Tab-separated table of N, CA and C in Angstrom:
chain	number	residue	atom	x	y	z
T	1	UNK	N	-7.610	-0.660	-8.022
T	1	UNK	CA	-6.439	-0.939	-7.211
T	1	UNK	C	-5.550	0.297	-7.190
T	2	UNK	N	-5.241	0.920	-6.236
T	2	UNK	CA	-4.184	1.811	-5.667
T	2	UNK	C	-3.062	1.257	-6.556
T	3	UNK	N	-2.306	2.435	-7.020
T	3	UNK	CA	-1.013	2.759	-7.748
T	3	UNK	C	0.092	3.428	-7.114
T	4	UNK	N	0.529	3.520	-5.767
T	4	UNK	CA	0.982	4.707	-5.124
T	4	UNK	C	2.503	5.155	-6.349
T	5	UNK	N	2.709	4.432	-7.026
T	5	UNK	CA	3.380	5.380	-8.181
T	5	UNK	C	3.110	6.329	-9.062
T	6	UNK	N	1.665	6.322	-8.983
T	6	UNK	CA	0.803	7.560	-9.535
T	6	UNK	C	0.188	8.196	-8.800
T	7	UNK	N	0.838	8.275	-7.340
T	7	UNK	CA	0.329	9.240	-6.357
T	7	UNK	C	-0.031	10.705	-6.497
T	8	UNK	N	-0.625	11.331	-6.189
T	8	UNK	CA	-0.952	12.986	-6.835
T	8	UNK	C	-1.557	13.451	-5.546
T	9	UNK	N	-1.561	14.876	-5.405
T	9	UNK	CA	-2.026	15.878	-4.391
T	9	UNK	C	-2.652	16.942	-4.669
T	10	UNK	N	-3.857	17.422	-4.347
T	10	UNK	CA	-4.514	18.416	-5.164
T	10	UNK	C	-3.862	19.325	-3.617
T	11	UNK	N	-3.258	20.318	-4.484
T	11	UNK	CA	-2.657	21.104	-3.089
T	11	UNK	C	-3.243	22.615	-3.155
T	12	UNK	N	-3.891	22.970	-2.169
T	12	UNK	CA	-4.300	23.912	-1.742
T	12	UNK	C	-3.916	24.960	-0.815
T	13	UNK	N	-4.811	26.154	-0.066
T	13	UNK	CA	-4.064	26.484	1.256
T	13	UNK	C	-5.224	26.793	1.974
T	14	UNK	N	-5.096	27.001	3.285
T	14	UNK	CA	-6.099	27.192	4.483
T	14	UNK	C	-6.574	28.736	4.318
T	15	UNK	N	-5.385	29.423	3.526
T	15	UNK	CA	-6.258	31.016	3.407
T	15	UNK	C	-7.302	31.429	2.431
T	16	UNK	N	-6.770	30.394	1.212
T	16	UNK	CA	-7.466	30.825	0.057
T	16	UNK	C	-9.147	29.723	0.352
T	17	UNK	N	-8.974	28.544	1.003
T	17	UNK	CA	-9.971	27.674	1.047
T	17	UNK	C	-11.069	28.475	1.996
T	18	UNK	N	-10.436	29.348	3.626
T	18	UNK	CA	-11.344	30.248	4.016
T	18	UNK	C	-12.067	31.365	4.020
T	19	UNK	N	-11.256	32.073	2.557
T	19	UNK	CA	-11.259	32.935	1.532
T	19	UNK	C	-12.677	32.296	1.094
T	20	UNK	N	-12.710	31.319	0.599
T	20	UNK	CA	-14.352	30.929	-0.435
T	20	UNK	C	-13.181	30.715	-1.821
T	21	UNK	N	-12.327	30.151	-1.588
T	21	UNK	CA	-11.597	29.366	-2.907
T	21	UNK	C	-10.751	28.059	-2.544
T	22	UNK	N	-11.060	27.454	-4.101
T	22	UNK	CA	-10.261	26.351	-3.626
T	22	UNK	C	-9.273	26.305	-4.815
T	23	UNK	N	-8.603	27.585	-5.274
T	23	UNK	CA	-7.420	27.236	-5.844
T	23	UNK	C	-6.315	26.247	-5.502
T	24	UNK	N	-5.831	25.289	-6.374
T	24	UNK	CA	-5.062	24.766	-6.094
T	24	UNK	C	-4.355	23.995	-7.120
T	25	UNK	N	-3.671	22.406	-7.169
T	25	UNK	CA	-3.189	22.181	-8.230
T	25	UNK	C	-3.028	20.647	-8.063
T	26	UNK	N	-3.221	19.646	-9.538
T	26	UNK	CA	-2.854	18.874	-8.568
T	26	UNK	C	-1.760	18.298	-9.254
T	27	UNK	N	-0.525	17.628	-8.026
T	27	UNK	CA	0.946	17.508	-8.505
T	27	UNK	C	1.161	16.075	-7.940
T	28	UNK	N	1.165	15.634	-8.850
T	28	UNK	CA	2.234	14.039	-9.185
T	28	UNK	C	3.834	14.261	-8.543
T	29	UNK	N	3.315	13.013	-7.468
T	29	UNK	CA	4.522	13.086	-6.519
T	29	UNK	C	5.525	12.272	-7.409
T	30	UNK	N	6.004	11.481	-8.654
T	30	UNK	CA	6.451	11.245	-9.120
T	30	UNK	C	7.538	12.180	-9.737
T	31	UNK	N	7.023	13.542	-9.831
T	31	UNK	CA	8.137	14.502	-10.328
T	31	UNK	C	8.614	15.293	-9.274
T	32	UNK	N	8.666	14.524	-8.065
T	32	UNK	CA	9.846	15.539	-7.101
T	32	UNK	C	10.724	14.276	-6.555
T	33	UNK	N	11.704	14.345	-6.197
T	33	UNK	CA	12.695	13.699	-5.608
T	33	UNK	C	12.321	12.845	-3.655
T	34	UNK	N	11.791	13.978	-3.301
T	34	UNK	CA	11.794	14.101	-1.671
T	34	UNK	C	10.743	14.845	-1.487
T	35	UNK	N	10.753	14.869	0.132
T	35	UNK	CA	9.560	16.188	0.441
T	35	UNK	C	10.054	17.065	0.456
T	36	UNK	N	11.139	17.968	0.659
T	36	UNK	CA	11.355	19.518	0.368
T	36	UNK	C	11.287	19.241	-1.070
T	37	UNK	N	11.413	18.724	-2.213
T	37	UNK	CA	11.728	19.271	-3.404
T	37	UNK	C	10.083	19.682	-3.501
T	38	UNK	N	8.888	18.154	-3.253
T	38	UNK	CA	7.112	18.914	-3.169
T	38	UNK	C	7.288	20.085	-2.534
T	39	UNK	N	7.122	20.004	-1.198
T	39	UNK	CA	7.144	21.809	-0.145
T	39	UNK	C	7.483	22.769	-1.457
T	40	UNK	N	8.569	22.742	-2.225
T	40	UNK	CA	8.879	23.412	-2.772
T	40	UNK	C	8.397	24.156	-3.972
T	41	UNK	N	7.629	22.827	-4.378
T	41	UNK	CA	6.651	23.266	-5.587
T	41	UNK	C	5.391	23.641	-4.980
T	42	UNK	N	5.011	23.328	-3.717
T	42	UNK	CA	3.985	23.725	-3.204
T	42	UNK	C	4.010	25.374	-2.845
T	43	UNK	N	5.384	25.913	-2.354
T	43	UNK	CA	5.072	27.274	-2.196
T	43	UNK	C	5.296	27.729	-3.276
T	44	UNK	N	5.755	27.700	-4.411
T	44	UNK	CA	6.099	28.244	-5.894
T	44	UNK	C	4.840	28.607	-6.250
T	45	UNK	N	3.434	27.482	-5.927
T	45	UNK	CA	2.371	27.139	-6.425
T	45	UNK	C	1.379	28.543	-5.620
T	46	UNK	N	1.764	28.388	-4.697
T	46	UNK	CA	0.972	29.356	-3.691
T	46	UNK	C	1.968	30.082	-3.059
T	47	UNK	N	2.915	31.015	-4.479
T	47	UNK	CA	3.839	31.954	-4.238
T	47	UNK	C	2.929	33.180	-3.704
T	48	UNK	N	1.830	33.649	-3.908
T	48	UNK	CA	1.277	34.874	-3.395
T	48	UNK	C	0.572	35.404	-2.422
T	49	UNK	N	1.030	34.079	-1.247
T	49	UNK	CA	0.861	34.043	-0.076
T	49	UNK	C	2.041	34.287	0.681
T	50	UNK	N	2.065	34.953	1.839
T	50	UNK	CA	3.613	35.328	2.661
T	50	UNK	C	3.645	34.023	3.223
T	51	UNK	N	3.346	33.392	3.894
T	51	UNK	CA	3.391	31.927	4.882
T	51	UNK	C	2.669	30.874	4.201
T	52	UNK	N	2.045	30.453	2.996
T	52	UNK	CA	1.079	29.581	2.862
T	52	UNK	C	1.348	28.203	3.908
T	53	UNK	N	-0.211	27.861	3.986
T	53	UNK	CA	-0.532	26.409	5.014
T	53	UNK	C	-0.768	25.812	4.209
T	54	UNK	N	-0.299	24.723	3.511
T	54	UNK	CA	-0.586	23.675	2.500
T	54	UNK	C	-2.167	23.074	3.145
T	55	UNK	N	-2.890	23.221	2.128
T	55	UNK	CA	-3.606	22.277	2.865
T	55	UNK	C	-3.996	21.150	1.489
T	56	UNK	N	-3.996	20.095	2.037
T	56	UNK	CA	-4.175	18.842	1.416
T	56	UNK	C	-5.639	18.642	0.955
T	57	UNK	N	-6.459	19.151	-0.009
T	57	UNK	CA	-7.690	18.675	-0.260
T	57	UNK	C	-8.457	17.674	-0.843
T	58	UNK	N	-7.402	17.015	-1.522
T	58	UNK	CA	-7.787	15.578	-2.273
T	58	UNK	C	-6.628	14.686	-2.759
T	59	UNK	N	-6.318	13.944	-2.821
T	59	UNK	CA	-5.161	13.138	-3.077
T	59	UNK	C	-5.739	11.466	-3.597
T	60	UNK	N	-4.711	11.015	-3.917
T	60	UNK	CA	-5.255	9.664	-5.259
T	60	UNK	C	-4.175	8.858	-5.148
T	61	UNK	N	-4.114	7.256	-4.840
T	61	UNK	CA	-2.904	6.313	-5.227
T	61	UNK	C	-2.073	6.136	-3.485
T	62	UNK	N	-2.793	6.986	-2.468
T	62	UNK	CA	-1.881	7.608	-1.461
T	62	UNK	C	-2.550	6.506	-0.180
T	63	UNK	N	-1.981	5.711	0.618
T	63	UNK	CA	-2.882	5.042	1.704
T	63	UNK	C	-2.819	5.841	2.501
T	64	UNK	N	-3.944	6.196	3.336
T	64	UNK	CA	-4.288	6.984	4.466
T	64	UNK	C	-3.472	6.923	5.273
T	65	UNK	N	-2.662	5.980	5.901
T	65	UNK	CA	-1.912	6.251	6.858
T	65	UNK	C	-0.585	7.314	6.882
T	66	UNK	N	-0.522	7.875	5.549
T	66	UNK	CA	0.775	8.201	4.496
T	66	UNK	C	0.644	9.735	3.960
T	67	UNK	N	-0.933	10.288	4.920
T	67	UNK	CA	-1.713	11.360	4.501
T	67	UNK	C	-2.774	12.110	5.179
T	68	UNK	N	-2.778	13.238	5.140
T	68	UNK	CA	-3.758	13.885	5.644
T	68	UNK	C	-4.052	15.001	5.216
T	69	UNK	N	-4.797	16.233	5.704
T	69	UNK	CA	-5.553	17.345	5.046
T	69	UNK	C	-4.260	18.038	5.363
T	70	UNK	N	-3.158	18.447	6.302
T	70	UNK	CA	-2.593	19.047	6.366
T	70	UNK	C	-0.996	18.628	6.181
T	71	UNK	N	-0.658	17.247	6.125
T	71	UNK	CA	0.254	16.589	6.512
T	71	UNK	C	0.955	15.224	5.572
T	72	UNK	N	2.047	15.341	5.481
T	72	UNK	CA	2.382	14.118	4.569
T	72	UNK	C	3.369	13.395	5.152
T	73	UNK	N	3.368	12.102	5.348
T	73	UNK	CA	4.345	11.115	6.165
T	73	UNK	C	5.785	11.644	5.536
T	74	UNK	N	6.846	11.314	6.482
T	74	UNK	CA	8.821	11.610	6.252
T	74	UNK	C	8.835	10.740	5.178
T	75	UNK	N	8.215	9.358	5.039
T	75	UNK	CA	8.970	8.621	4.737
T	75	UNK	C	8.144	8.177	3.424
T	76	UNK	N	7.196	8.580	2.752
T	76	UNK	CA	6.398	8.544	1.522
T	76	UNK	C	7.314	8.367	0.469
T	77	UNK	N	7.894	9.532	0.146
T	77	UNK	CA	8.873	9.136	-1.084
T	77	UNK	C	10.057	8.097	-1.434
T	78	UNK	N	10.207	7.558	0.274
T	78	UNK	CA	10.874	6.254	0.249
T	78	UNK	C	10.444	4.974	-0.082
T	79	UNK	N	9.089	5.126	0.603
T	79	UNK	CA	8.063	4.253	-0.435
T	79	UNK	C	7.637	3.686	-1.301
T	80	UNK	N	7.664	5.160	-1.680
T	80	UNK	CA	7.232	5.368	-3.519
T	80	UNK	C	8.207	4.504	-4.553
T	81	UNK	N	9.482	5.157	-4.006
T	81	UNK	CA	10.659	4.476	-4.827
T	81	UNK	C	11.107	3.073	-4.225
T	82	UNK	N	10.697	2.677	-3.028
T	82	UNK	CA	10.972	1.280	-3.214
T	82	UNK	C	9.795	0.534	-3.737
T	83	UNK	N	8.401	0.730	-4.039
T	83	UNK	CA	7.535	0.136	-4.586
T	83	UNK	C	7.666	0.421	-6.299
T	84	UNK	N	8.753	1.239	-6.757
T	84	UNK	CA	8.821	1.177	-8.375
T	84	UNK	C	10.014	0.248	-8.347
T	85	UNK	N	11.070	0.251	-7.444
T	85	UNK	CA	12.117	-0.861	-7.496
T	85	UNK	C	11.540	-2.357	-7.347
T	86	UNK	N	10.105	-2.265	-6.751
T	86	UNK	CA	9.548	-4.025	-7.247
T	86	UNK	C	9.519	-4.280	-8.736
T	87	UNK	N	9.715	-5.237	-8.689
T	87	UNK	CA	8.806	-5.998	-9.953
T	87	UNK	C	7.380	-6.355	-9.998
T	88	UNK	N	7.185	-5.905	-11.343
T	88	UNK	CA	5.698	-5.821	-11.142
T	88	UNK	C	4.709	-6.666	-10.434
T	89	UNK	N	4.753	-7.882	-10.637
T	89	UNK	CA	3.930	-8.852	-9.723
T	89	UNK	C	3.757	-8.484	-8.534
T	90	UNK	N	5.196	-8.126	-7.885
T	90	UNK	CA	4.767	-7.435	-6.402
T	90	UNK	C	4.312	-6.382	-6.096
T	91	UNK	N	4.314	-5.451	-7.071
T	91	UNK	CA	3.822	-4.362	-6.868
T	91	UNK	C	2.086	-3.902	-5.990
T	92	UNK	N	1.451	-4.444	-6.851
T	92	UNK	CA	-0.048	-4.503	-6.614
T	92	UNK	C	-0.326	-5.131	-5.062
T	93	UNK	N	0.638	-6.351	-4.726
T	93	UNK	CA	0.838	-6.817	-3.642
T	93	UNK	C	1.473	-6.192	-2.455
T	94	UNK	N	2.247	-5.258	-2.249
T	94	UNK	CA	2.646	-4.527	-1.891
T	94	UNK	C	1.753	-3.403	-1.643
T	95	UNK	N	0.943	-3.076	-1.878
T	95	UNK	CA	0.359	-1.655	-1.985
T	95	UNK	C	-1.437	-2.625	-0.618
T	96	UNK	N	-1.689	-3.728	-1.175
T	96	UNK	CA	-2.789	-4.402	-0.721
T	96	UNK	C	-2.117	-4.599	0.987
T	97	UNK	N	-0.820	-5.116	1.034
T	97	UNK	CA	-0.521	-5.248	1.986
T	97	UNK	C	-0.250	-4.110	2.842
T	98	UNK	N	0.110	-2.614	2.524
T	98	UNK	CA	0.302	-1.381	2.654
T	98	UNK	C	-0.666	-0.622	3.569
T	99	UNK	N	-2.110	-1.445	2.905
T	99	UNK	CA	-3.545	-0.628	3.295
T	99	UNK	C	-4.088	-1.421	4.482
T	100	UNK	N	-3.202	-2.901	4.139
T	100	UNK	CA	-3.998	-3.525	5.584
T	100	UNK	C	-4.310	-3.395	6.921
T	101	UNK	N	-2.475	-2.171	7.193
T	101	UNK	CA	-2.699	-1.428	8.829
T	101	UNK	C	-2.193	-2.710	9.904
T	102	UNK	N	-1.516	-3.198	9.608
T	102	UNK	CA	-0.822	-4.536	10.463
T	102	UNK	C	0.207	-4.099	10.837
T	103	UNK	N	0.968	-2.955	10.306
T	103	UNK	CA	2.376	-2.442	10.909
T	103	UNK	C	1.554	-1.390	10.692
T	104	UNK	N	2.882	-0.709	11.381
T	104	UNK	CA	2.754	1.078	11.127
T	104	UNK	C	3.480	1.880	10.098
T	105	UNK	N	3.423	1.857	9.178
T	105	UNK	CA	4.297	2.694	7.507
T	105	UNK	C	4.585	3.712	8.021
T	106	UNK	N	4.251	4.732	9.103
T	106	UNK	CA	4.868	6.160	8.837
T	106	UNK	C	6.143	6.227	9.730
T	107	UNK	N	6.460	5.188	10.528
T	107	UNK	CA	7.940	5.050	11.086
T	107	UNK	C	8.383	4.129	11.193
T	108	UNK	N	8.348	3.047	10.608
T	108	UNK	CA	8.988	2.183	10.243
T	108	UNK	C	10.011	2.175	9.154
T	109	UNK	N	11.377	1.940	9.122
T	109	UNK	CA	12.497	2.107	7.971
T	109	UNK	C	11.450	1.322	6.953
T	110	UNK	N	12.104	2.077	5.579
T	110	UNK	CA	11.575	1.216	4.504
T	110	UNK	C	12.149	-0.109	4.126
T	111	UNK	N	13.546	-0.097	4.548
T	111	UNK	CA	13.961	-1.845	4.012
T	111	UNK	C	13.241	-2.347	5.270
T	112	UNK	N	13.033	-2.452	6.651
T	112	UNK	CA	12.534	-3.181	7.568
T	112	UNK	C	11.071	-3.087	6.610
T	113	UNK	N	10.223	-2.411	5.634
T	113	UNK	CA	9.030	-2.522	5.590
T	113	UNK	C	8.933	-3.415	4.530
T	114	UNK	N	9.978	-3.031	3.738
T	114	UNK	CA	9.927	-4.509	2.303
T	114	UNK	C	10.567	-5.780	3.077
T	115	UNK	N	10.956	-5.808	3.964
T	115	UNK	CA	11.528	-7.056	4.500
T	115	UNK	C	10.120	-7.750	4.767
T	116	UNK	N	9.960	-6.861	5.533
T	116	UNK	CA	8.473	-7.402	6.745
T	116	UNK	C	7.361	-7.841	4.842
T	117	UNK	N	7.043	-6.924	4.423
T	117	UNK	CA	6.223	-7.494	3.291
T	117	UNK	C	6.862	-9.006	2.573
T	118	UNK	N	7.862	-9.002	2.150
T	118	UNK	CA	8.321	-10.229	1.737
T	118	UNK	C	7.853	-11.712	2.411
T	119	UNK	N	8.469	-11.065	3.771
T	119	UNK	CA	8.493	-12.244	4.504
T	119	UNK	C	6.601	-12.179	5.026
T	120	UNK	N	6.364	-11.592	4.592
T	120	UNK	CA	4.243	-11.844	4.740
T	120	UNK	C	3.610	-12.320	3.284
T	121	UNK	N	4.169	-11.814	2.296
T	121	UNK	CA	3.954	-12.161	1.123
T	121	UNK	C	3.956	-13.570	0.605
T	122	UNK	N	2.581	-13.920	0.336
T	122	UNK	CA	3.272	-15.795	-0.057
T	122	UNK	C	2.742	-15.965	-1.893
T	123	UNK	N	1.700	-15.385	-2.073
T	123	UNK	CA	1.646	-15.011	-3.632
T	123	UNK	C	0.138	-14.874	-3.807
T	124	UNK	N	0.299	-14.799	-5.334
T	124	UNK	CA	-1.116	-14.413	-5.661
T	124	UNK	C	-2.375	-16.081	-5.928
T	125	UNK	N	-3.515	-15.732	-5.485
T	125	UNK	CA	-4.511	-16.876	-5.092
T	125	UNK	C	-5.427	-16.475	-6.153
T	126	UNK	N	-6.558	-17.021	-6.381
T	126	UNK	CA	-8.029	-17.739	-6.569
T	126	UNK	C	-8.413	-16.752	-5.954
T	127	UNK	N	-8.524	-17.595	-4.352
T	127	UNK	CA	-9.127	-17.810	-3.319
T	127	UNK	C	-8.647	-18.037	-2.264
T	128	UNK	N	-9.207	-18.146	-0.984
T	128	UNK	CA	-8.021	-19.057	0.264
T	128	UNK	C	-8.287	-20.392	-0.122
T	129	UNK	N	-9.048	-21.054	-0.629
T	129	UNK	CA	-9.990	-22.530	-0.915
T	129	UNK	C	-8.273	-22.951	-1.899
T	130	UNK	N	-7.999	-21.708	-2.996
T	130	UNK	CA	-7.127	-22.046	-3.996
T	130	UNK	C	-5.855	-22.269	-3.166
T	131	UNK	N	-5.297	-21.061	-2.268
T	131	UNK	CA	-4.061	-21.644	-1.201
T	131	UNK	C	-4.142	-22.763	-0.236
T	132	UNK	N	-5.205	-23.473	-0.200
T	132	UNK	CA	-5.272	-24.190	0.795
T	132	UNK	C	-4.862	-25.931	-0.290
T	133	UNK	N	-5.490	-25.586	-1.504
T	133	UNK	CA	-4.896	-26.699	-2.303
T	133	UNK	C	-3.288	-26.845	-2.691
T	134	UNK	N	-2.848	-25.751	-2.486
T	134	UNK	CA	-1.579	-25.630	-2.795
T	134	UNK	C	-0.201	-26.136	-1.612
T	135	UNK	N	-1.035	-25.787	-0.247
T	135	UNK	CA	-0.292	-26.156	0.633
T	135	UNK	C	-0.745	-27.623	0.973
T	136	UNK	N	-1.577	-27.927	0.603
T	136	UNK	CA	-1.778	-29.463	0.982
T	136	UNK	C	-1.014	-30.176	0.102
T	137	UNK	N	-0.848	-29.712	-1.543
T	137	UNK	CA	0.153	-30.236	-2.592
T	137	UNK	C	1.266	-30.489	-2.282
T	138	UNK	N	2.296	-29.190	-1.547
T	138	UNK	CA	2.910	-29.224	-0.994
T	138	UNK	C	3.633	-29.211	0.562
T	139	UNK	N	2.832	-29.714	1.144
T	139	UNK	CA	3.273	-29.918	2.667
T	139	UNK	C	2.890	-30.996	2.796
T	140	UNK	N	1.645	-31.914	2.890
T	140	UNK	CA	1.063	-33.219	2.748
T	140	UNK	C	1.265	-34.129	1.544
T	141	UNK	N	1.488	-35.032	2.123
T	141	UNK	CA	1.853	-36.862	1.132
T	141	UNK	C	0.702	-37.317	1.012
T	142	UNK	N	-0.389	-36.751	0.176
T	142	UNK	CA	-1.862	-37.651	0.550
T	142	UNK	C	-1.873	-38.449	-0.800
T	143	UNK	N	-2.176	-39.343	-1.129
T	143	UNK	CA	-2.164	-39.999	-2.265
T	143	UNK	C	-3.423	-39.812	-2.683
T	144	UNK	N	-3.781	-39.599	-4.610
T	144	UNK	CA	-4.713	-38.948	-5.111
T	144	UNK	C	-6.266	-39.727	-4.352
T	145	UNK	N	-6.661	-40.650	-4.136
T	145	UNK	CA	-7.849	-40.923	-4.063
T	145	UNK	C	-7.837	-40.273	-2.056
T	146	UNK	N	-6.984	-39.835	-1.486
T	146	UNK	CA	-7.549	-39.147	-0.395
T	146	UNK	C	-8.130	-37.862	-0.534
T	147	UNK	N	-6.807	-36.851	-1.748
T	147	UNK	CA	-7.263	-35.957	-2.052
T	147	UNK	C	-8.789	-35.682	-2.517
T	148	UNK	N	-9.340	-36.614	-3.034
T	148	UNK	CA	-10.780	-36.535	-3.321
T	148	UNK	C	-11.857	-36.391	-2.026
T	149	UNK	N	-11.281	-36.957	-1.311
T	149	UNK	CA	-12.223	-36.741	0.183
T	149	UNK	C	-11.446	-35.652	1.077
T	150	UNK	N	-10.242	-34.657	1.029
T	150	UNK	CA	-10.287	-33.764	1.966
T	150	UNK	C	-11.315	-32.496	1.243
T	151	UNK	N	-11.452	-31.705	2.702
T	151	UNK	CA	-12.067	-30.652	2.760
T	151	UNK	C	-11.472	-29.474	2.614
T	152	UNK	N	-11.344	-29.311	1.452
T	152	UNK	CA	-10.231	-28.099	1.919
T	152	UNK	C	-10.858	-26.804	1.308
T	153	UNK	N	-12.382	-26.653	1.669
T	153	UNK	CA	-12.691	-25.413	2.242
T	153	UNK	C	-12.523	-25.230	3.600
T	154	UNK	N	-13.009	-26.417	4.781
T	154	UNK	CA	-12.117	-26.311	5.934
T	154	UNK	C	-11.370	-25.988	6.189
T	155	UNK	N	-10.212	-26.597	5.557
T	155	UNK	CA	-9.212	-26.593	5.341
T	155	UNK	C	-8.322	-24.755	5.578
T	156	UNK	N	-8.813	-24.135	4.590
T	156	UNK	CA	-8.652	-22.862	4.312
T	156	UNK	C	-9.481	-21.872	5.489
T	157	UNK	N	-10.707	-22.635	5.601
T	157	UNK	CA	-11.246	-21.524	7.184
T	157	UNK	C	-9.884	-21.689	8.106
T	158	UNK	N	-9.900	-22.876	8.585
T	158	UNK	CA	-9.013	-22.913	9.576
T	158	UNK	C	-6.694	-21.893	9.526
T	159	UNK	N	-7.016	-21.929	8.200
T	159	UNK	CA	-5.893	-21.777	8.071
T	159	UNK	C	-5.845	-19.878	8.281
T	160	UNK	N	-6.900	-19.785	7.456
T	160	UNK	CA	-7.266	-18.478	7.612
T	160	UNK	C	-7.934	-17.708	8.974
T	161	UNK	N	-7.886	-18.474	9.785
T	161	UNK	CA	-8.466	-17.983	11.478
T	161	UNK	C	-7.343	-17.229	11.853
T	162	UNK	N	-6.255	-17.250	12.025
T	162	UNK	CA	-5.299	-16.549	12.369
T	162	UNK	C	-4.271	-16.570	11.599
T	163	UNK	N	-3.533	-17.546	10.936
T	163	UNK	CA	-2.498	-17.425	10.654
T	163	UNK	C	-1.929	-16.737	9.421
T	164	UNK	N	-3.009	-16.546	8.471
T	164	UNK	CA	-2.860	-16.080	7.310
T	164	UNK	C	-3.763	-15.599	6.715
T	165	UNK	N	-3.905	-14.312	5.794
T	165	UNK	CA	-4.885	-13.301	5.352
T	165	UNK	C	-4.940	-12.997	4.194
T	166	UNK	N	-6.129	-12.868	3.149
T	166	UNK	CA	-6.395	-12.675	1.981
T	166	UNK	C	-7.054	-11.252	1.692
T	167	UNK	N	-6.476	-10.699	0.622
T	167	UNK	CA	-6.725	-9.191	0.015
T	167	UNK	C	-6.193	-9.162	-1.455
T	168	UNK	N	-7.221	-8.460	-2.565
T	168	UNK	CA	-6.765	-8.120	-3.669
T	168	UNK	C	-6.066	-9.083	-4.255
T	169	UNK	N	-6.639	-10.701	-4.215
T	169	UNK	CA	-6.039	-11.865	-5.275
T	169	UNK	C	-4.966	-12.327	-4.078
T	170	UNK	N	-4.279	-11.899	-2.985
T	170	UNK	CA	-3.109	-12.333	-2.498
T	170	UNK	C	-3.188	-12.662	-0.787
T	171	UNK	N	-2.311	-13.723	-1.285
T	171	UNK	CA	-2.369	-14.591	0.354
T	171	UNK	C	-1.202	-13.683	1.331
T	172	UNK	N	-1.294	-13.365	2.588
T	172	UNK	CA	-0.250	-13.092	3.362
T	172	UNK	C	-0.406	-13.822	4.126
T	173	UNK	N	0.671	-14.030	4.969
T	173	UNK	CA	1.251	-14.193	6.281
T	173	UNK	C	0.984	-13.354	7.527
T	174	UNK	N	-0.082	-13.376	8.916
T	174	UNK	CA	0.123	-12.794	9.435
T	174	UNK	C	1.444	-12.500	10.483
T	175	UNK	N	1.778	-11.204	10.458
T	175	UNK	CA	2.834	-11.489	11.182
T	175	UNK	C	2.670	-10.342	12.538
């Protein structure tokens, strides 16, 4: 499971990589503030270049949409720090919901993005078979000897056709 709090960047450059090297380093986005404070350690890093081109050669904890060989989203480190301001339970949930690609993370405000997760977030499952017992517990009055005859693997296909989606232990909301 993705950690994007232990995000890291093996940072390189386009001269030294077409050079026949792949000097580089790799730096835990946890110890910079923002993206100029990284940029910053990035040219420190590849001070003995007049212009260095960062180039991005491997990275860890980071969802693709948030990344590339040359390029790092505005809004990453806003991210970062609102996914350490969860509590842990949500955390892992947050990051599953992150990778799903149902919104767009690289311009979307971050409170509109923890909003939008919240309000998709319904908790951690089994199974859909396991959420589907839960909402019948609570939304339906069936008295125990019906419960013995519903279907609620049905139950859970149907629920799961559109309206709601399972990843990494956790039920969402499509929205």
């Amino acid at each position: 499971m993705e950690n994007i709090s232990e995000a890291r960047i093996y940072v390189g450059t386009y001269a030294k990589y077409n050079g026949g090297s792949i000097f580089g380093k790799w730096l835990d986005l946890s110890d910079y503030s923002d993206k100029e404070e990284f940029y910053e350690a990035c040219r420190e890093l590849h001070k003995d270049e007049q212009a260095p081109e960062f180039m991005f050669q491997d990275w860890e904890y980071i969802p693709s949409d948030l990344i590339g060989e040359s390029w790092l989203a505005e809004n990453i480190f806003e991210i970062i720090e609102a996914i350490d301001e969860l509590d842990d339970d949500k955390k892992a949930a947050f990051e599953v919901w992150l990778n799903h690609g149902s919104h767009d993370i690289t311009t979307k405000d971050i409170t509109d993005l923890i909003r939008s997760f919240e309000d998709d977030f319904q908790g951690a499952y089994n199974d859909e078979e396991d959420y589907a017992y839960e909402i019948v517990d609570e939304c339906y009055d069936l008295p125990e000897f019906a419960k013995t005859y519903f279907d609620y693997a049905k139950f859970a296909r149907d629920l799961f056709m559109g309206d709601y989606w399972f990843g990494g232990g956790y039920v969402f909301r499509c929205s």
